[in-house]
Every structure is written in structure tokens, then in C-alpha cells.
Coordinates of C-alpha atoms in Angstrom, one line a residue:
X1 CA 133.0 102.5 143.6
X2 CA 131.3 101.0 146.7
X3 CA 127.5 100.5 146.6
X4 CA 125.8 103.7 147.7
X5 CA 124.4 103.7 151.2
X6 CA 120.6 104.4 151.2
X7 CA 119.3 107.1 153.6
X8 CA 116.0 108.6 154.6
X9 CA 114.0 109.7 151.5
X10 CA 115.4 107.1 149.2
X11 CA 111.9 105.8 148.6
X12 CA 111.4 108.1 145.7
X13 CA 107.9 106.7 145.0
X14 CA 106.6 108.2 148.2
X15 CA 104.7 111.4 147.6
X16 CA 105.0 113.8 150.5
X17 CA 103.9 117.3 151.3
X18 CA 104.0 119.3 154.5
X19 CA 101.3 121.9 155.2
X20 CA 102.3 124.7 157.4
X21 CA 101.0 128.2 158.3
X22 CA 102.4 131.2 160.1
X23 CA 99.2 131.3 162.1
X24 CA 98.3 127.6 162.1
X25 CA 94.6 128.7 162.3
X26 CA 91.9 130.4 160.3
X27 CA 91.8 127.9 157.4
X28 CA 94.9 125.7 157.7
X29 CA 92.6 122.8 158.6
X30 CA 90.5 123.3 155.5
X31 CA 93.6 123.0 153.3
X32 CA 95.0 120.0 155.2
X33 CA 91.8 118.0 155.0
X34 CA 91.4 118.8 151.4
X35 CA 94.9 117.8 150.4
X36 CA 94.5 114.5 152.4
X37 CA 91.3 113.8 150.5
X38 CA 92.8 114.7 147.1
X39 CA 95.8 112.3 147.6
X40 CA 93.7 109.5 149.2
X41 CA 91.5 109.4 146.2
X42 CA 94.3 107.9 144.1
X43 CA 97.0 106.7 146.5
X44 CA 97.4 104.9 149.8
X45 CA 97.8 108.0 152.0
X46 CA 98.9 108.4 155.5
X47 CA 98.9 111.4 157.9
X48 CA 101.7 112.6 160.2
X49 CA 101.6 115.3 162.9
X50 CA 105.2 116.1 163.9
X51 CA 104.2 118.1 167.1
X52 CA 100.6 117.8 168.3
X53 CA 98.7 117.8 171.5
X54 CA 97.1 114.5 172.5
X55 CA 93.9 116.3 173.4
X56 CA 93.3 117.8 169.9
X57 CA 90.7 116.2 167.6
X58 CA 91.6 117.3 164.1
X59 CA 94.2 114.5 163.6
X60 CA 91.4 111.9 164.0
X61 CA 89.3 113.8 161.5
X62 CA 92.2 113.4 159.0
X63 CA 92.6 109.8 159.8
X64 CA 88.9 109.2 159.2
X65 CA 89.7 110.3 155.6
X66 CA 92.8 108.1 154.8
X67 CA 92.8 104.5 153.7
X68 CA 95.8 102.8 155.3
X69 CA 94.5 101.6 158.7
X70 CA 96.8 104.1 160.5
X71 CA 96.4 104.6 164.2
X72 CA 96.4 107.9 166.0
X73 CA 99.6 106.9 167.8
X74 CA 101.3 106.3 164.5
X75 CA 100.2 109.7 163.3
X76 CA 101.8 111.6 166.2
X77 CA 105.4 112.7 166.8
X78 CA 106.1 114.7 169.9
X79 CA 104.0 117.0 172.1
X80 CA 104.1 120.8 171.4
X81 CA 105.6 121.6 174.8
X82 CA 108.6 119.3 174.1
X83 CA 109.0 120.9 170.7
X84 CA 109.2 124.3 172.2
X85 CA 111.7 123.4 174.9
X86 CA 113.9 120.9 173.0
X87 CA 113.7 121.6 169.3
X88 CA 116.8 119.6 168.4
X89 CA 115.9 116.5 170.4
X90 CA 112.4 116.8 169.0
X91 CA 113.5 116.9 165.4
X92 CA 115.5 113.7 165.9
X93 CA 112.5 111.9 167.5
X94 CA 110.1 113.2 164.8
X95 CA 112.3 111.8 162.0
X96 CA 112.4 108.5 163.8
X97 CA 108.7 108.4 164.5
X98 CA 107.9 109.4 160.9
X99 CA 110.1 106.7 159.3
X100 CA 108.6 104.1 161.6
X101 CA 105.1 105.1 160.7
X102 CA 105.8 105.2 156.9
X103 CA 107.3 101.7 157.1
X104 CA 104.5 100.3 159.2
X105 CA 101.6 101.6 157.1
X106 CA 103.2 101.1 153.7
X107 CA 102.0 104.4 152.4
X108 CA 102.3 105.7 148.9
X109 CA 101.7 109.3 150.0
X110 CA 102.1 111.2 153.3
X111 CA 100.5 114.5 154.3
X112 CA 102.5 116.1 157.1
X113 CA 100.5 118.7 159.0
X114 CA 102.4 121.3 161.1
X115 CA 101.8 122.6 164.5
X116 CA 98.4 123.9 165.6
X117 CA 97.6 127.4 166.8
X118 CA 98.7 127.8 170.4
X119 CA 98.0 130.4 173.1
X120 CA 101.7 130.1 173.9
X121 CA 103.6 132.3 171.5
X122 CA 106.8 130.8 170.3
X123 CA 108.4 133.1 167.6
X124 CA 110.4 130.2 166.3
X125 CA 107.4 127.9 165.6
X126 CA 107.2 128.6 161.9
X127 CA 111.0 128.1 161.4
X128 CA 110.7 124.8 163.4
X129 CA 107.9 123.6 161.0
X130 CA 110.1 124.5 158.1
X131 CA 113.0 122.6 159.7
X132 CA 110.8 119.5 160.1
X133 CA 109.7 119.6 156.5
X134 CA 113.3 119.6 155.4
X135 CA 114.2 116.8 157.9
X136 CA 111.4 114.7 156.4
X137 CA 112.6 115.7 152.9
X138 CA 109.1 117.0 152.1
X139 CA 108.1 120.0 149.9
X140 CA 105.7 122.5 151.4
X141 CA 102.2 123.8 150.8
X142 CA 101.7 127.1 152.7
X143 CA 98.4 128.2 154.2
X144 CA 98.3 132.0 154.7
X145 CA 95.2 133.7 156.1
X146 CA 93.6 136.7 154.5
X147 CA 91.6 137.8 157.5
X148 CA 92.6 141.3 158.4
X149 CA 95.1 141.4 155.5
X150 CA 94.9 143.1 152.2
X151 CA 95.8 141.0 149.1
X152 CA 99.2 142.9 149.0
X153 CA 99.8 142.0 152.6
X154 CA 99.0 138.3 152.0
X155 CA 101.5 138.3 149.1
X156 CA 104.2 139.8 151.2
X157 CA 103.5 137.2 154.0
X158 CA 103.8 134.5 151.4
X159 CA 107.1 135.9 150.2
X160 CA 108.5 136.0 153.8
X161 CA 107.3 132.5 154.6
X162 CA 108.7 131.1 151.3
X163 CA 112.1 132.7 152.1
X164 CA 112.1 131.0 155.5
X165 CA 111.1 127.6 154.0
X166 CA 113.9 127.9 151.4
X167 CA 116.4 129.1 153.9
X168 CA 115.7 126.0 156.0
X169 CA 116.2 123.6 153.0
X170 CA 112.8 122.9 151.5
X171 CA 110.7 124.5 148.8
X172 CA 107.1 125.8 148.5
X173 CA 105.2 124.1 145.7
X174 CA 101.8 125.6 146.4
X175 CA 99.9 128.2 148.5
X176 CA 96.4 128.2 150.0
X177 CA 95.0 131.7 150.8
X178 CA 92.6 130.9 153.5
X179 CA 89.8 132.5 155.5
X180 CA 88.2 134.4 152.6
X181 CA 84.6 135.6 152.5
X182 CA 82.7 134.2 149.6
X183 CA 82.5 137.6 147.9
X184 CA 86.3 138.0 148.2
X185 CA 87.2 134.8 146.4
X186 CA 86.9 135.9 142.7
X187 CA 89.1 139.0 143.3
X188 CA 91.7 137.1 145.3
X189 CA 91.9 134.4 142.6
X190 CA 92.4 137.1 140.0
X191 CA 95.1 138.8 142.2
X192 CA 97.1 135.6 142.6
X193 CA 96.6 134.3 139.0
X194 CA 100.2 135.1 138.0
X195 CA 101.8 133.8 141.3
X196 CA 105.1 131.8 141.0
X197 CA 103.4 128.7 142.3
X198 CA 99.8 127.4 142.2
X199 CA 97.8 129.6 144.6
X200 CA 94.3 128.6 145.6
X201 CA 91.7 130.6 147.6
X202 CA 89.6 128.9 150.3
X203 CA 86.6 130.3 152.3
X204 CA 86.3 130.3 156.1
X205 CA 85.1 127.2 157.8
X206 CA 84.6 127.0 161.6
X207 CA 85.9 123.6 162.7
X208 CA 84.2 124.1 166.1
X209 CA 80.9 123.3 164.3
X210 CA 79.5 119.8 164.0
X211 CA 79.4 119.6 160.3
X212 CA 82.8 121.4 159.7
X213 CA 84.5 118.4 158.0
X214 CA 81.7 118.1 155.5
X215 CA 81.6 121.8 154.8
X216 CA 85.4 122.0 154.5
X217 CA 85.5 119.2 152.0
X218 CA 82.8 120.8 149.9
X219 CA 84.6 124.2 150.0
X220 CA 87.9 122.6 149.0
X221 CA 86.4 120.6 146.2
X222 CA 84.6 123.7 144.9
X223 CA 87.8 125.9 144.8
X224 CA 90.7 123.5 144.4
X225 CA 90.7 120.8 141.7
X226 CA 92.4 117.6 142.9
X227 CA 94.2 117.4 139.6
X228 CA 95.9 120.7 140.3
X229 CA 97.1 119.5 143.8
X230 CA 98.6 116.4 142.1
X231 CA 100.2 118.5 139.4
X232 CA 101.8 120.8 142.0
X233 CA 103.4 117.9 143.8
X234 CA 104.9 116.7 140.5
X235 CA 107.0 119.8 140.2
X236 CA 110.8 119.3 140.4
X237 CA 111.9 119.1 144.0
X238 CA 115.5 118.4 145.2
X239 CA 115.0 116.8 148.6
X240 CA 117.4 118.3 151.2
X241 CA 119.6 116.0 153.4
X242 CA 119.6 117.6 156.9
X243 CA 121.8 116.2 159.7
X244 CA 118.7 114.6 161.2
X245 CA 117.7 112.9 158.0
X246 CA 121.2 111.6 157.4
X247 CA 121.7 110.4 160.9
X248 CA 118.4 108.5 161.0
X249 CA 119.3 107.1 157.6
X250 CA 122.5 105.7 159.1
X251 CA 120.6 104.2 162.0
X252 CA 117.9 102.7 159.8
X253 CA 120.5 101.2 157.4
X254 CA 122.5 99.8 160.3
X255 CA 119.3 98.2 161.8
X256 CA 118.3 96.6 158.5
X257 CA 121.3 94.2 158.5
X258 CA 122.7 94.2 162.1
X259 CA 126.4 93.8 162.6
X260 CA 128.5 93.3 165.7
X261 CA 130.6 96.2 166.7
X262 CA 133.2 96.1 169.5
X263 CA 133.6 99.0 172.0
X264 CA 136.9 98.7 173.8
X265 CA 136.3 101.7 176.1
X266 CA 133.6 100.1 178.3
X267 CA 134.4 102.1 181.4
X268 CA 133.6 105.5 179.7
X269 CA 130.2 107.0 180.5
X270 CA 129.6 108.3 177.0
X271 CA 130.3 105.0 175.5
X272 CA 127.8 103.1 177.6
X273 CA 125.2 105.8 177.2
X274 CA 125.6 105.5 173.4
X275 CA 125.5 101.7 173.7
X276 CA 122.3 101.8 175.7
X277 CA 120.6 104.0 173.0
X278 CA 121.7 101.6 170.2
X279 CA 120.8 98.5 172.1
X280 CA 117.4 99.8 173.1
X281 CA 116.5 100.3 169.4
X282 CA 118.1 97.0 168.3
X283 CA 120.3 98.9 165.8
X284 CA 123.5 96.9 166.3
X285 CA 124.9 94.1 168.3
X286 CA 127.6 95.2 170.7
X287 CA 130.6 93.7 172.4
X288 CA 131.7 95.9 175.3
X289 CA 135.2 95.2 176.6
X290 CA 135.4 95.4 180.4
X291 CA 134.0 94.1 183.6
X292 CA 130.3 93.2 183.1
X293 CA 129.1 93.8 186.6
X294 CA 130.9 97.1 187.0
X295 CA 129.6 98.4 183.6
X296 CA 126.0 97.3 184.4
X297 CA 126.3 99.0 187.8
X298 CA 127.5 102.2 186.3
X299 CA 124.7 102.0 183.7
X300 CA 122.1 101.7 186.5
X301 CA 123.6 104.8 188.2
X302 CA 123.1 106.6 184.9
X303 CA 119.6 105.4 184.5
X304 CA 120.3 103.2 181.5
X305 CA 118.1 100.2 180.9
X306 CA 119.3 98.3 177.9
X307 CA 122.9 97.5 178.5
X308 CA 122.1 94.0 179.4
X309 CA 121.5 93.3 175.7
X310 CA 125.2 93.7 175.0
X311 CA 127.8 90.9 175.1
X312 CA 130.6 91.7 177.6
X313 CA 134.1 90.6 177.1
X314 CA 136.6 90.5 180.0
X315 CA 140.2 90.9 179.0
X316 CA 141.4 88.1 181.2
X317 CA 139.1 85.5 179.8
X318 CA 141.6 82.8 178.8
X319 CA 139.1 81.1 176.4
X320 CA 139.3 84.2 174.2
X321 CA 142.8 85.3 175.2
X322 CA 144.7 82.1 174.3
X323 CA 143.6 82.0 170.6
X324 CA 144.1 85.7 170.4
X325 CA 147.7 85.4 171.6
X326 CA 148.3 82.7 169.0
X327 CA 146.8 84.7 166.2
X328 CA 148.7 87.8 167.2
X329 CA 152.0 85.9 167.2
X330 CA 151.2 84.5 163.8
X331 CA 150.4 88.0 162.3
X332 CA 153.5 89.6 163.9
X333 CA 155.8 86.7 163.3
X334 CA 158.1 88.7 161.0
X335 CA 158.5 91.2 163.9
X336 CA 159.6 88.3 166.1
X337 CA 156.6 88.6 168.5
X338 CA 156.7 86.1 171.4
X339 CA 153.7 84.9 173.4
X340 CA 154.9 87.0 176.4
X341 CA 155.0 90.1 174.2
X342 CA 151.6 89.3 172.7
X343 CA 150.1 88.9 176.2
X344 CA 151.6 92.2 177.2
X345 CA 150.3 93.9 174.0
X346 CA 146.8 92.5 174.7
X347 CA 146.5 94.3 178.0
X348 CA 145.8 97.4 175.8
X349 CA 142.0 97.5 175.3
X350 CA 142.4 98.9 171.8
X351 CA 144.6 96.0 170.8
X352 CA 142.3 93.5 172.5
X353 CA 139.3 94.9 170.7
X354 CA 141.0 95.0 167.4
X355 CA 141.9 91.3 167.8
X356 CA 138.2 90.5 168.4
X357 CA 137.6 91.8 164.9
X358 CA 140.6 89.8 163.5
X359 CA 139.2 86.6 165.1
X360 CA 135.8 87.3 163.5
X361 CA 133.9 87.8 166.7
X362 CA 133.0 91.4 165.7
X363 CA 132.6 93.1 162.3
X364 CA 134.1 96.4 163.3
X365 CA 135.4 98.6 166.1
X366 CA 134.9 102.1 167.4
X367 CA 137.3 103.6 169.9
X368 CA 139.0 106.9 170.7
X369 CA 136.7 108.6 173.3
X370 CA 139.6 108.2 175.8
X371 CA 142.4 106.9 173.6
X372 CA 144.3 108.9 171.0
X373 CA 143.9 108.4 167.3
X374 CA 147.3 106.7 167.2
X375 CA 146.2 104.2 169.9
X376 CA 143.1 103.3 167.8
X377 CA 144.8 103.2 164.4
X378 CA 148.1 101.6 165.2
X379 CA 146.6 98.1 166.1
X380 CA 144.4 98.2 163.0
X381 CA 147.4 99.0 160.8
X382 CA 149.4 96.2 162.3
X383 CA 146.9 93.4 162.3
X384 CA 143.9 94.3 160.1
X385 CA 146.1 96.1 157.5
X386 CA 145.2 98.0 154.5
X387 CA 143.0 96.9 151.6
X388 CA 144.7 95.5 148.5
X389 CA 145.9 98.4 146.4
X390 CA 145.6 101.0 149.3
X391 CA 148.8 102.8 149.9
X392 CA 147.7 104.4 153.1
X393 CA 144.9 104.9 155.6
X394 CA 143.3 108.3 155.8
X395 CA 140.6 109.9 157.8
X396 CA 137.5 111.8 156.4
X397 CA 134.6 113.4 158.2
X398 CA 131.1 113.4 156.9
X399 CA 130.0 117.0 157.4
X400 CA 126.2 117.3 157.7
X401 CA 125.2 120.9 156.9
X402 CA 121.7 122.4 157.1
X403 CA 120.6 120.8 153.8
X404 CA 123.4 118.7 152.3
X405 CA 126.4 116.5 153.1
X406 CA 130.1 117.1 152.3
X407 CA 133.3 115.1 153.0
X408 CA 136.4 116.7 154.6
X409 CA 139.7 114.9 154.4
X410 CA 142.3 114.1 155.7
X411 CA 141.4 115.5 159.1
X412 CA 142.8 112.6 161.3
X413 CA 145.8 110.6 160.1
X414 CA 148.4 111.9 157.7
X415 CA 150.5 114.9 158.9
X416 CA 152.2 116.2 155.7
X417 CA 151.2 114.0 152.7
X418 CA 153.3 114.1 149.6
X419 CA 151.6 114.5 146.2
X420 CA 151.1 110.8 145.7
X421 CA 149.6 110.4 149.1
X422 CA 147.4 113.5 148.7
X423 CA 146.1 112.1 145.4
X424 CA 145.2 108.7 147.1
X425 CA 143.5 110.6 149.9
X426 CA 141.4 112.4 147.3
X427 CA 140.4 109.2 145.6
X428 CA 139.6 107.4 148.8
X429 CA 137.5 110.3 150.0
X430 CA 135.6 110.4 146.7
X431 CA 134.8 106.7 147.2
X432 CA 133.5 107.4 150.6
X433 CA 131.3 110.2 149.2
X434 CA 129.9 107.9 146.5
X435 CA 129.2 105.2 149.1
X436 CA 127.0 107.7 150.9
X437 CA 125.0 108.6 147.8
X438 CA 127.0 111.7 146.7
X439 CA 128.2 112.3 143.2
X440 CA 131.8 113.2 144.2
X441 CA 133.2 116.6 143.1
X442 CA 136.7 116.9 144.5
X443 CA 138.4 120.2 145.4
X444 CA 142.2 120.0 146.1
X445 CA 142.5 122.9 148.5
X446 CA 145.2 125.5 148.7
X447 CA 145.7 129.3 149.1
X448 CA 145.7 129.5 145.3
X449 CA 142.9 129.1 142.7
X450 CA 144.0 127.7 139.3
X451 CA 147.3 129.5 139.4
X452 CA 146.5 132.7 141.2
X453 CA 149.2 132.0 143.8
X454 CA 152.7 130.5 143.6
X455 CA 154.9 128.5 146.0
X456 CA 156.0 125.0 146.9
X457 CA 152.7 124.3 148.7
X458 CA 150.7 125.2 145.6
X459 CA 153.0 123.1 143.4
X460 CA 152.4 120.1 145.7
X461 CA 148.6 120.4 145.4
X462 CA 148.7 120.9 141.6
X463 CA 150.9 117.8 141.2
X464 CA 148.5 115.9 143.4
X465 CA 145.6 117.1 141.2
X466 CA 147.4 115.9 138.1
X467 CA 147.9 112.5 139.7
X468 CA 144.2 112.2 140.6
X469 CA 143.3 112.9 137.0
X470 CA 145.7 110.1 135.9
X471 CA 144.6 107.5 138.5
X472 CA 140.9 108.3 138.3
X473 CA 140.2 110.0 134.9
X474 CA 136.4 109.9 135.4
X475 CA 136.5 111.7 138.7
X476 CA 135.4 115.4 138.7
X477 CA 138.3 117.4 140.3
X478 CA 139.5 120.9 140.5
X479 CA 142.8 122.1 142.0
X480 CA 144.5 123.9 143.3
X481 CA 141.4 125.8 144.6
X482 CA 140.7 128.1 147.5
X483 CA 138.0 127.0 149.9
X484 CA 135.7 129.9 149.0
X485 CA 136.0 129.2 145.2
X486 CA 135.3 125.5 145.9
X487 CA 132.3 126.1 148.1
X488 CA 130.5 129.1 146.5
X489 CA 129.2 129.3 142.9
X490 CA 129.3 133.1 143.2
X491 CA 133.0 133.2 144.1
X492 CA 133.8 130.5 141.6
X493 CA 132.2 132.6 138.8
X494 CA 134.9 135.2 139.5
X495 CA 137.9 133.1 140.6
X496 CA 137.4 130.0 138.5
X497 CA 135.3 131.2 135.6
X498 CA 134.3 128.4 133.3
X499 CA 135.3 125.6 135.7
X500 CA 132.3 123.2 136.2
X501 CA 133.5 121.7 139.5
X502 CA 134.5 124.9 141.3
X503 CA 131.6 126.2 143.4
X504 CA 130.1 122.8 143.5
X505 CA 132.7 120.8 145.4
X506 CA 131.5 118.2 148.0
X507 CA 134.8 116.5 148.7
X508 CA 137.2 118.9 150.2
X509 CA 140.8 117.6 150.3
X510 CA 143.0 119.7 152.6
X511 CA 146.8 119.9 151.9
X512 CA 147.9 118.7 155.4
X513 CA 146.5 117.4 158.7
X514 CA 146.9 120.8 160.4
X515 CA 144.6 122.5 157.9
X516 CA 142.1 119.7 157.8
X517 CA 141.7 119.2 161.5
X518 CA 141.4 122.9 162.2
X519 CA 138.9 123.4 159.4
X520 CA 136.5 120.6 160.3
X521 CA 136.4 121.6 164.0
X522 CA 136.0 125.3 163.2
X523 CA 133.1 124.5 160.8
X524 CA 131.5 122.1 163.2
X525 CA 131.6 124.4 166.2
X526 CA 130.8 127.7 164.4
X527 CA 128.2 126.6 161.9
X528 CA 126.3 123.9 163.8
X529 CA 127.2 121.3 161.2
X530 CA 127.2 117.7 162.5
X531 CA 130.6 116.0 162.0
X532 CA 130.4 112.2 161.7
X533 CA 133.7 110.4 161.8
X534 CA 136.5 110.2 161.2
X535 CA 135.8 107.5 158.7
X536 CA 139.1 105.6 158.4
X537 CA 139.6 104.9 154.7
X538 CA 141.7 102.1 153.3
X539 CA 141.5 99.4 156.0
X540 CA 140.4 95.8 155.4
X541 CA 137.8 96.0 158.2
X542 CA 135.9 99.0 159.5
X543 CA 137.7 100.6 162.5
X544 CA 136.7 104.1 163.3
X545 CA 138.2 106.6 165.6
X546 CA 136.3 109.1 167.9
X547 CA 137.4 112.5 169.0
X548 CA 138.1 112.6 172.7
X549 CA 135.6 115.5 172.7
X550 CA 132.9 113.2 171.2
X551 CA 129.4 113.6 172.4
X552 CA 127.1 110.6 173.0
X553 CA 125.4 111.5 169.7
X554 CA 128.7 111.5 167.9
X555 CA 129.4 108.0 169.3
X556 CA 126.0 106.7 168.2
X557 CA 126.6 108.1 164.7
X558 CA 130.0 106.6 164.4
X559 CA 128.9 103.1 165.6
X560 CA 126.1 103.2 163.1
X561 CA 128.4 104.3 160.3
X562 CA 130.8 101.5 161.2
X563 CA 128.0 98.9 161.1
X564 CA 126.9 100.2 157.7
X565 CA 130.5 100.0 156.4
X566 CA 130.7 96.4 157.7
X567 CA 127.6 95.6 155.6
X568 CA 129.6 96.5 152.4

């Protein structure tokens, strides 16, 4: 199997916790300051505020407590107004800022403190904070205020908040009941003594007063033993992988060992916008095929500032074209290719770009925002060719769901694979899954689950499943299986009782291109999942195709993925 690609959160030694509250007031600060102090007493601890106003002062209070020399700029993500109006864009920038800060301060622990109380009521604020916790692969401590609430109402609030946190992919490992009067504390402690997670009670502290930090620290120490905070954070926690976490992991990995990727479609606005983003952040080196002056002029019209970092390659540059023609004639000699035919072939930008990879001037290629899949894949098949032992090239998509990643294949290349080809697609797709850190569990999809239906299509899938077991006996595979039985443990318990793979599949192998292509696009558009790919499997060098409906973010992701593949 290929070496797994590391993504955000792979630093398992980093202790993280996110402190969020449905009110973000009335005691949240007491909890946050206390947790920071508890962790900083034993570990190099940093602070991060995903969405915070530059005028607030509490972040500096937290920074005065930590021990990593962190600046207030490093502690901040985006402003709250941006978070209200552009939650998706904010989440991406928050992940990037957080990872940059963690790397810069070399922290052993990070305390992430959610949004502050605001006079602008945004009903989605708590869910946004839960999303960010999942994006940063952090468990949660809740802070729930008891002011104007009975203990029963506090408990119900905790349940509702916990459900939201879990729905968005993270988990609650502890709860602070805040804002209590001193005489309430013993009864509240007794009421929550049998809670599912550690629950601590904190008194009110007014942070508007001069000695608030000292009084808050004293109140926390009196009511919350630091050892219990550490123990709560040692509870089992399966870190989610959200689309934002996965995408940033790709970008970070690509940047760590930069490769050169060629973009043949240099006249396309989406391509140059994506190129500008990647170049501005020094994630990859790029060769853009086309007229340099025309592309730079268009970039200026679009407000792009970093395209000048790219290398531009004109297609009529004889210093490149002459050796390219010679090499193409050599590679296609058995087909009788002449120099004239080669020059004509190289007027196709996809062919020209592919030959830049063949000549070693680039490590990989991304195309398809304008050209069809066939136009992207055909040159690669003819001159880059398949890996030794690969019987075909197939196309998988990395489907980034709310809290996990799955692989869908073949969604791009093979129309009606036979059983042997379907088995090879399954094995290739499992290797792709493993390369991206998944333990592959393969579902060979059909309209039948383990013999519930009959017909030639089912026979084909069952034959392919048997071939997978013969060729890759250690691979976990179930087939034939319906999508619902592959996806849902509940459905699998009825339809595939006793099967350990059904209900836990993360590599979905569709029986033909029609089913696969429809399925990935239907899931992408209806569920909000991010589809990265297609990843072309089986080639000697990474060449990846874009959908002609690709967004700028899709292109960014695919270029980064191609660069990471080139590192392998």
C-alpha cells in the first residue's frame, strides 16, 4: 500500500479543547481562563480565538497566562462580522490560521475559545462554534449558565448543546455550569454528580472589574481540580475529518515538499484564479501553458496579484517544442508517428502539457476545466502509460462528508467494466483510500445485498467480489451490497446481519460509470459533501482530471492532491 498522506490533526501529541457556550457570557471566561491555566501548568499551551473582535481584551488576558511567546495576532482567526456573513469562507481561513499558529509556537496544548457574547443575535452562532471545533479536530468543554435557569433547565440546555456538538462532528468531554451564587454551588454539584461527563460548577465573576482575572483564577482553583481537567481530556475521542480539515491537510502536505504542476488551460479564469491562490501561499510551483502577457493581463483584470510567480510556457517555444517532438516520435514509434504528426498533435494543449511531465519539466498535470475527460486522459495513457501491473486507469473521488472521508469509484473513466476490471478498480480505490489515511473497507455495490436479488448485473458484481478476495485476500470487502446496507450500520444489521464490513464501508465501488457518475454528483450537490477529484488511478505519473463544472476551490484541491501524489 502507498504511504498514508498525513492531514490536519495527525499531530496526536497535541492536546486540544474548544470551550463554547450557547450564551458566550456569564461565566464562559472564568472557565476559559481556568482551563488555560490548568493546561499551562504542565504543558506548553497556546490560545486560539477563531472569531473574535480586535477591540476585545480577554484574549490578551489569556495570553498573559500561557507560556509559548504567542502574539495576539497569532491567537486570532477572523472577525465576528466575517463569521456571520461568510461562515464557509471563515471556516477555511480559521483552519489555515490555526494550523499556522500551532506550527509557529510549537505548542503541546491548545485552548480554543469560541465567539464572545454579541448584541447582534445570530441564531447559527453556536452551531458555527461546533463546526469550528470539528474543523480543528478538537473535543469540546461546554459552558452553560445557571442564571435564570433551574438545575433541570440547565441539564436540558446541556443535552441540547451536546446533541448539536455531536451532530456537527465533535464530542463534549466536560461541562462547566457557570454563573452560580456561592450558596447554590453545593446543591448544583450534587445535582450533576451523576452526569455523563465531568461537570463542574463555577461562581459568577464580573470581568469588567479590575481584579477579575485574579478572582476568576481563585474561583476556578477552588471548584475545579486541574487533575480532573487533564483526566477529562484523556477520555477517548475520535477526531472528525471535516472537508475543511481535509482540504487544509492537502494544502499543508503539498506545501511541505513543493512539486511542479502543469496547468494546460491557462486561458480559463477559474484556472488562473486557483493558480493565484496556490502561488500566493507558496503551496506548489506551477507551469501555466499559454501566452504570458495575455494571462497576466487577464489576472490583473480579475484582481489577482500572485500569477507572476508562475512559470509560463508558450506552445510555440521551439527550445521546448523540438525535444518534445523528438520524444513523442520515440514514444509513438510503433504507431508510425512522424515529426509532422507529432507537431500537429502538440498543438493540443493537453498533449503539450502531458509531454512537459514526460520530459521531467513538471511532476504532474491538472486539466479538464474546459476539455473533456477523454482529452485529458488519452495523452496520459499514450505517453505516460499505466504503472507496472496496472490493467487499467480508473477514476475515484474523495468525498468529504461532514465528519469523515469516503472514496467513490469508478466515476470518471470505465463505462461498463467486466468482473476483472471491476475487481481491479476496487483494489486501486482501496489503495487510494489507504494513501489518504483510511483503513479501506470496500463495498461492491449492486441492487442486491448478499444474494437478496438475482440477475446478470448481480452475478457480475459477485464475481468481481470473489476476484478481489483472491487478488487482495487481506482487504476487507463486502459484495454484492446495496448502498444503504453499505453505508448504514442500522440497515446493515437487518440486510447483512453478521457481516463486519457492511454498514462501515468507506470505499464504494459502483458497477458502471453511469451509476458512479450520477451518484457522486447527486451526493455532492444534495448533501453539501466536497468532492475532490477525480483521482486518476493506475498511471505512472499523477495526471488528474477536472469536471467542466469545477469551482475554483475544486481546482485548488485537485492541484494540491496531484502535488501530494507526486511526492509519493
